Amino acid sequence: DAGSGVEEMEFNWDEYLEDTGAIAAPHGSFKHVDTSLQNGFAPGMKLEVAVKSDQNTYWVATIITTCGQLLLLRYDGYGEDRKADFWCDIMTADLHPIGWCEQNKKILKVPEGIKDKIPDQEEFLQRVLKGACSAPANLLEGLHRGKNPLDLIAPGSRLELQNFRDSLEAWIVNVVENVGGRLKLRYEGLEDSDKFDQWIFYLDPFLHQVGWATQNGHNLQPPLAIRSLKSEADWQEILKKVKEEEEESSVPTDLFKDKPMIGVHSFSEGMKLEAVDPMAPFVISPATVLKVYNEKYFKIEIDDLRPERTTSQSYICHVNSAGIFPVQWSLKNGLHLSPPPGYPGQDFDWADYLKQCGAEAAPQSCFPSLTSDHGFKENMKLEAVNPVDPEEVCIATVTKLKDSYLWLQLEGSKKPVPDCIVSVESMDIFPVGWCETNGYQLRPPRKAIVNKQKKIAVVQPEKQVLSSRTVHDGLKNQELNSSDSVIINGKYCCPKIYFNHRCFSGPYLNKGRIAELPQSVGPGNCVLVLKEVLTLLINAAYKPSRVLRELQLDEEAAWHGHGETLKAKYKGKSYRATVEVVRTADRVADFCRKTCIKLECCPNLFGPQMVLDKCSENCSVLTKTKYTHYYGKRKNKRIGRPPGGHSNLEVAMKKPNKRRKRRKHFFVHKKKRSSTSVDNTPAGSPQGSGGEEEDDQDESELSHSLAQDRDKRKRKLRTFSFSDDENKPPSPKEIKIEVAEKLQLDSNPLEWSVADVVRFLKSTDCAPLARIFLDQEIDGQALLLLTLPTVQECMDLKLGPAIKLCHHIERVKLAFYQQFAN
């Protein structure tokens, strides 16, 4: 808008939230958005899948989790073992419903990995398939294969929309646009006019598939507002045309299976209540039940006592309609009730008004119970439809909460509007980032924070993320390699991330605060969901700055994802760090597991799998010290690579053109440990295994710390440089490790593979550490290079477990020199 001073380019939610000091409303509070991301498949469903090692055979698999067109599967027979879980794309994988092999004379054969666990294949199949739910055939085969059900509502699709003024009438509407389930609808017969277009979310109770009106005894005729635009004969001709084209323009009936059911109401004509006009939801007013149509629908009218009035504000309701309240609800909640126009005086009194009208108040039993358990809080930010102009989706701030209702202040609307009153279950409110994810223009605030020059500590242009808008505008049909982002309906879709409160929380995270976290976050945009998860974890730490430092991106590590700036507050100071998050659904499970391991907590503490009864890691029986040794911090270093490098963090600079004084930020720097240092802090203590002293330094001290880090790195490079001398038995100057019983080797350890090394370790009392060797791909040659300092640094083990491990390594070295070395 000319002269408004609004900059439309690249509004950045992160910058805006930081500038306003607000937080985003949790994704889990928007149930309709959650439902819209479901793909028709559900965990627990079974299907028949081609066996990777033998494409001519198939085996039964169970869906573990879903994300758009991706399924995480596990072959039946692996039980609780998740090591063999695999992701597959519905569009490309050889997947079929249960019974397909028998019908098509294909072979069902147990995969090699579990052959020894299933002696009787027929008996096993009979047992696991008894009462099993097969994945829907129509989603695995045919035109709808791999499509999110929401994608089937394409432009040109036809639906039926009930009349908001008369519930017994409905008319056909055409889908003009589908934005993440929010549909722009145009009445059939008005192809050339957008004057009467409506925006409605596809789960709205008044929206149905074609044929619904006839099946339910409702009249199929255009609403009164457009009826006079054509003759009766024209409308009948339009109906005839719709019936002829019904098959090609219809949408599947099961698309509406998640739509809220309309219950039976108990209102009677003439009852009084308090109501919000949905067309102008800014005030609460007295209203009257004008007409009862049947057990499901009734019409209410906003009271107007003026004798000269010519129009009425009336609309159809059902028992779960938002914005209807019992008499005195406003008074009990300390809210203003707007007297009816024409009411004498400003002090409205319900008792006098009911007596004056000769009416009764609708009893409390007519109204659904209201809940305050929804996750919204004052000052939270979200995105909301402007009720005055439904084309607009604006930034919204929660200014007030009462029971199940929010008061929202809309920012950036073309014309300023008062605070809107909406239900927490409204389908016109969306989480932060919803517009960007779905390629729709979000109205920025009038004084927009624009990210003109974003600072990124590590810049690798070839890994830039495609914007959702770009995807929406044409790249979503482009062929992508398996390493590229998996794009689903224009979204980088992340499955729901569960916080498994029963799992071991580790030394960094406060178990009490973890218990207060929501049960889950998402699904939604991968980067946004994972950023929210990490922010919740940082805030649940004993020392948030410490956890931020553990999560920060190591500049030496390979860049595989997307850098996001996260913040932490500790002792009145703010810290920032760049943290790498993954962008694609197929990498989310591994990302969550590795992050858990970084934080020395149970690998199942959070991730796309819910721990119902017993954790597969059996974390509850391990002591904190033992647990840290087994799953302790494993950095992405490879054995033989000299450690070092510096923090990727920069001190926050004051932004140009900012008049007010910005908060001082401190950037955390990773604590570097010399090879000889021994950490005696108990693994289960809140402090973890490193110091926190740098958290409280001022900026000059930080500079001094960086200089010390550089000196340390120089010393470390010398300490850890490998040479042929390390293949010799330890010298007397090294730490003595007693070699007890003699080891007899069957093969030369120089030729051992990673699997051979793991097999050897599993035969010792250091078996739990085999997982680290597998993750770091340590083969026989690397094993013979290991010394106590390298084991401590690269595997981050405490002194006790490191000595025990080196005891077995020295046994191998000694046997190697005695049996195989010249």
mmCIF file with all atom_site columns, N, CA and C in Angstrom, residues 420-441:
data_model
loop_
_atom_site.group_PDB
_atom_site.id
_atom_site.type_symbol
_atom_site.label_atom_id
_atom_site.label_alt_id
_atom_site.label_comp_id
_atom_site.label_asym_id
_atom_site.label_entity_id
_atom_site.label_seq_id
_atom_site.pdbx_PDB_ins_code
_atom_site.Cartn_x
_atom_site.Cartn_y
_atom_site.Cartn_z
_atom_site.occupancy
_atom_site.B_iso_or_equiv
_atom_site.pdbx_formal_charge
_atom_site.auth_seq_id
_atom_site.auth_comp_id
_atom_site.auth_asym_id
_atom_site.auth_atom_id
_atom_site.pdbx_PDB_model_num
ATOM 1  N N  . CYS A 1 420 ? -9.951  -9.823  17.071 1.00 0.00 ? 420 CYS A N  1
ATOM 2  C CA . CYS A 1 420 ? -10.931 -10.840 16.661 1.00 0.00 ? 420 CYS A CA 1
ATOM 3  C C  . CYS A 1 420 ? -11.082 -11.883 17.754 1.00 0.00 ? 420 CYS A C  1
ATOM 4  N N  . ILE A 1 421 ? -12.283 -12.393 17.920 1.00 0.00 ? 421 ILE A N  1
ATOM 5  C CA . ILE A 1 421 ? -12.559 -13.467 18.876 1.00 0.00 ? 421 ILE A CA 1
ATOM 6  C C  . ILE A 1 421 ? -12.687 -14.765 18.092 1.00 0.00 ? 421 ILE A C  1
ATOM 7  N N  . VAL A 1 422 ? -11.793 -15.730 18.353 1.00 0.00 ? 422 VAL A N  1
ATOM 8  C CA . VAL A 1 422 ? -11.832 -17.009 17.629 1.00 0.00 ? 422 VAL A CA 1
ATOM 9  C C  . VAL A 1 422 ? -11.702 -18.164 18.603 1.00 0.00 ? 422 VAL A C  1
ATOM 10 N N  . SER A 1 423 ? -12.255 -19.296 18.208 1.00 0.00 ? 423 SER A N  1
ATOM 11 C CA . SER A 1 423 ? -12.116 -20.522 18.996 1.00 0.00 ? 423 SER A CA 1
ATOM 12 C C  . SER A 1 423 ? -10.718 -21.087 18.804 1.00 0.00 ? 423 SER A C  1
ATOM 13 N N  . VAL A 1 424 ? -10.212 -21.792 19.816 1.00 0.00 ? 424 VAL A N  1
ATOM 14 C CA . VAL A 1 424 ? -8.900  -22.431 19.677 1.00 0.00 ? 424 VAL A CA 1
ATOM 15 C C  . VAL A 1 424 ? -8.948  -23.532 18.613 1.00 0.00 ? 424 VAL A C  1
ATOM 16 N N  . GLU A 1 425 ? -10.150 -23.997 18.271 1.00 0.00 ? 425 GLU A N  1
ATOM 17 C CA . GLU A 1 425 ? -10.303 -25.026 17.237 1.00 0.00 ? 425 GLU A CA 1
ATOM 18 C C  . GLU A 1 425 ? -10.702 -24.424 15.891 1.00 0.00 ? 425 GLU A C  1
ATOM 19 N N  . SER A 1 426 ? -10.607 -23.117 15.771 1.00 0.00 ? 426 SER A N  1
ATOM 20 C CA . SER A 1 426 ? -10.940 -22.463 14.507 1.00 0.00 ? 426 SER A CA 1
ATOM 21 C C  . SER A 1 426 ? -10.040 -22.982 13.391 1.00 0.00 ? 426 SER A C  1
ATOM 22 N N  . MET A 1 427 ? -10.635 -23.135 12.196 1.00 0.00 ? 427 MET A N  1
ATOM 23 C CA . MET A 1 427 ? -9.856  -23.563 11.029 1.00 0.00 ? 427 MET A CA 1
ATOM 24 C C  . MET A 1 427 ? -9.368  -22.366 10.222 1.00 0.00 ? 427 MET A C  1
ATOM 25 N N  . ASP A 1 428 ? -9.449  -21.176 10.835 1.00 0.00 ? 428 ASP A N  1
ATOM 26 C CA . ASP A 1 428 ? -8.931  -19.974 10.198 1.00 0.00 ? 428 ASP A CA 1
ATOM 27 C C  . ASP A 1 428 ? -7.675  -19.464 10.893 1.00 0.00 ? 428 ASP A C  1
ATOM 28 N N  . ILE A 1 429 ? -7.073  -20.285 11.749 1.00 0.00 ? 429 ILE A N  1
ATOM 29 C CA . ILE A 1 429 ? -5.807  -19.926 12.392 1.00 0.00 ? 429 ILE A CA 1
ATOM 30 C C  . ILE A 1 429 ? -4.775  -21.007 12.071 1.00 0.00 ? 429 ILE A C  1
ATOM 31 N N  . PHE A 1 430 ? -3.507  -20.584 11.947 1.00 0.00 ? 430 PHE A N  1
ATOM 32 C CA . PHE A 1 430 ? -2.458  -21.496 11.488 1.00 0.00 ? 430 PHE A CA 1
ATOM 33 C C  . PHE A 1 430 ? -1.157  -21.213 12.231 1.00 0.00 ? 430 PHE A C  1
ATOM 34 N N  . PRO A 1 431 ? -0.273  -22.219 12.288 1.00 0.00 ? 431 PRO A N  1
ATOM 35 C CA . PRO A 1 431 ? 1.001   -22.015 12.987 1.00 0.00 ? 431 PRO A CA 1
ATOM 36 C C  . PRO A 1 431 ? 1.942   -21.105 12.206 1.00 0.00 ? 431 PRO A C  1
ATOM 37 N N  . VAL A 1 432 ? 2.913   -20.563 12.911 1.00 0.00 ? 432 VAL A N  1
ATOM 38 C CA . VAL A 1 432 ? 3.953   -19.736 12.296 1.00 0.00 ? 432 VAL A CA 1
ATOM 39 C C  . VAL A 1 432 ? 4.634   -20.538 11.179 1.00 0.00 ? 432 VAL A C  1
ATOM 40 N N  . GLY A 1 433 ? 4.768   -19.925 10.004 1.00 0.00 ? 433 GLY A N  1
ATOM 41 C CA . GLY A 1 433 ? 5.428   -20.591 8.881  1.00 0.00 ? 433 GLY A CA 1
ATOM 42 C C  . GLY A 1 433 ? 4.484   -21.302 7.937  1.00 0.00 ? 433 GLY A C  1
ATOM 43 N N  . TRP A 1 434 ? 3.179   -21.342 8.266  1.00 0.00 ? 434 TRP A N  1
ATOM 44 C CA . TRP A 1 434 ? 2.218   -22.064 7.427  1.00 0.00 ? 434 TRP A CA 1
ATOM 45 C C  . TRP A 1 434 ? 2.117   -21.441 6.039  1.00 0.00 ? 434 TRP A C  1
ATOM 46 N N  . CYS A 1 435 ? 2.055   -20.120 5.969  1.00 0.00 ? 435 CYS A N  1
ATOM 47 C CA . CYS A 1 435 ? 1.948   -19.452 4.663  1.00 0.00 ? 435 CYS A CA 1
ATOM 48 C C  . CYS A 1 435 ? 3.177   -19.737 3.811  1.00 0.00 ? 435 CYS A C  1
ATOM 49 N N  . GLU A 1 436 ? 4.355   -19.610 4.408  1.00 0.00 ? 436 GLU A N  1
ATOM 50 C CA . GLU A 1 436 ? 5.585   -19.854 3.643  1.00 0.00 ? 436 GLU A CA 1
ATOM 51 C C  . GLU A 1 436 ? 5.629   -21.295 3.149  1.00 0.00 ? 436 GLU A C  1
ATOM 52 N N  . THR A 1 437 ? 5.252   -22.228 4.013  1.00 0.00 ? 437 THR A N  1
ATOM 53 C CA . THR A 1 437 ? 5.268   -23.633 3.650  1.00 0.00 ? 437 THR A CA 1
ATOM 54 C C  . THR A 1 437 ? 4.347   -23.923 2.468  1.00 0.00 ? 437 THR A C  1
ATOM 55 N N  . ASN A 1 438 ? 3.223   -23.220 2.408  1.00 0.00 ? 438 ASN A N  1
ATOM 56 C CA . ASN A 1 438 ? 2.232   -23.487 1.363  1.00 0.00 ? 438 ASN A CA 1
ATOM 57 C C  . ASN A 1 438 ? 2.266   -22.470 0.223  1.00 0.00 ? 438 ASN A C  1
ATOM 58 N N  . GLY A 1 439 ? 3.301   -21.630 0.209  1.00 0.00 ? 439 GLY A N  1
ATOM 59 C CA . GLY A 1 439 ? 3.471   -20.709 -0.901 1.00 0.00 ? 439 GLY A CA 1
ATOM 60 C C  . GLY A 1 439 ? 2.408   -19.630 -0.986 1.00 0.00 ? 439 GLY A C  1
ATOM 61 N N  . TYR A 1 440 ? 1.919   -19.174 0.167  1.00 0.00 ? 440 TYR A N  1
ATOM 62 C CA . TYR A 1 440 ? 0.886   -18.139 0.174  1.00 0.00 ? 440 TYR A CA 1
ATOM 63 C C  . TYR A 1 440 ? 1.447   -16.870 0.813  1.00 0.00 ? 440 TYR A C  1
ATOM 64 N N  . GLN A 1 441 ? 1.005   -15.732 0.322  1.00 0.00 ? 441 GLN A N  1
ATOM 65 C CA . GLN A 1 441 ? 1.523   -14.450 0.831  1.00 0.00 ? 441 GLN A CA 1
ATOM 66 C C  . GLN A 1 441 ? 0.987   -14.140 2.229  1.00 0.00 ? 441 GLN A C  1
#
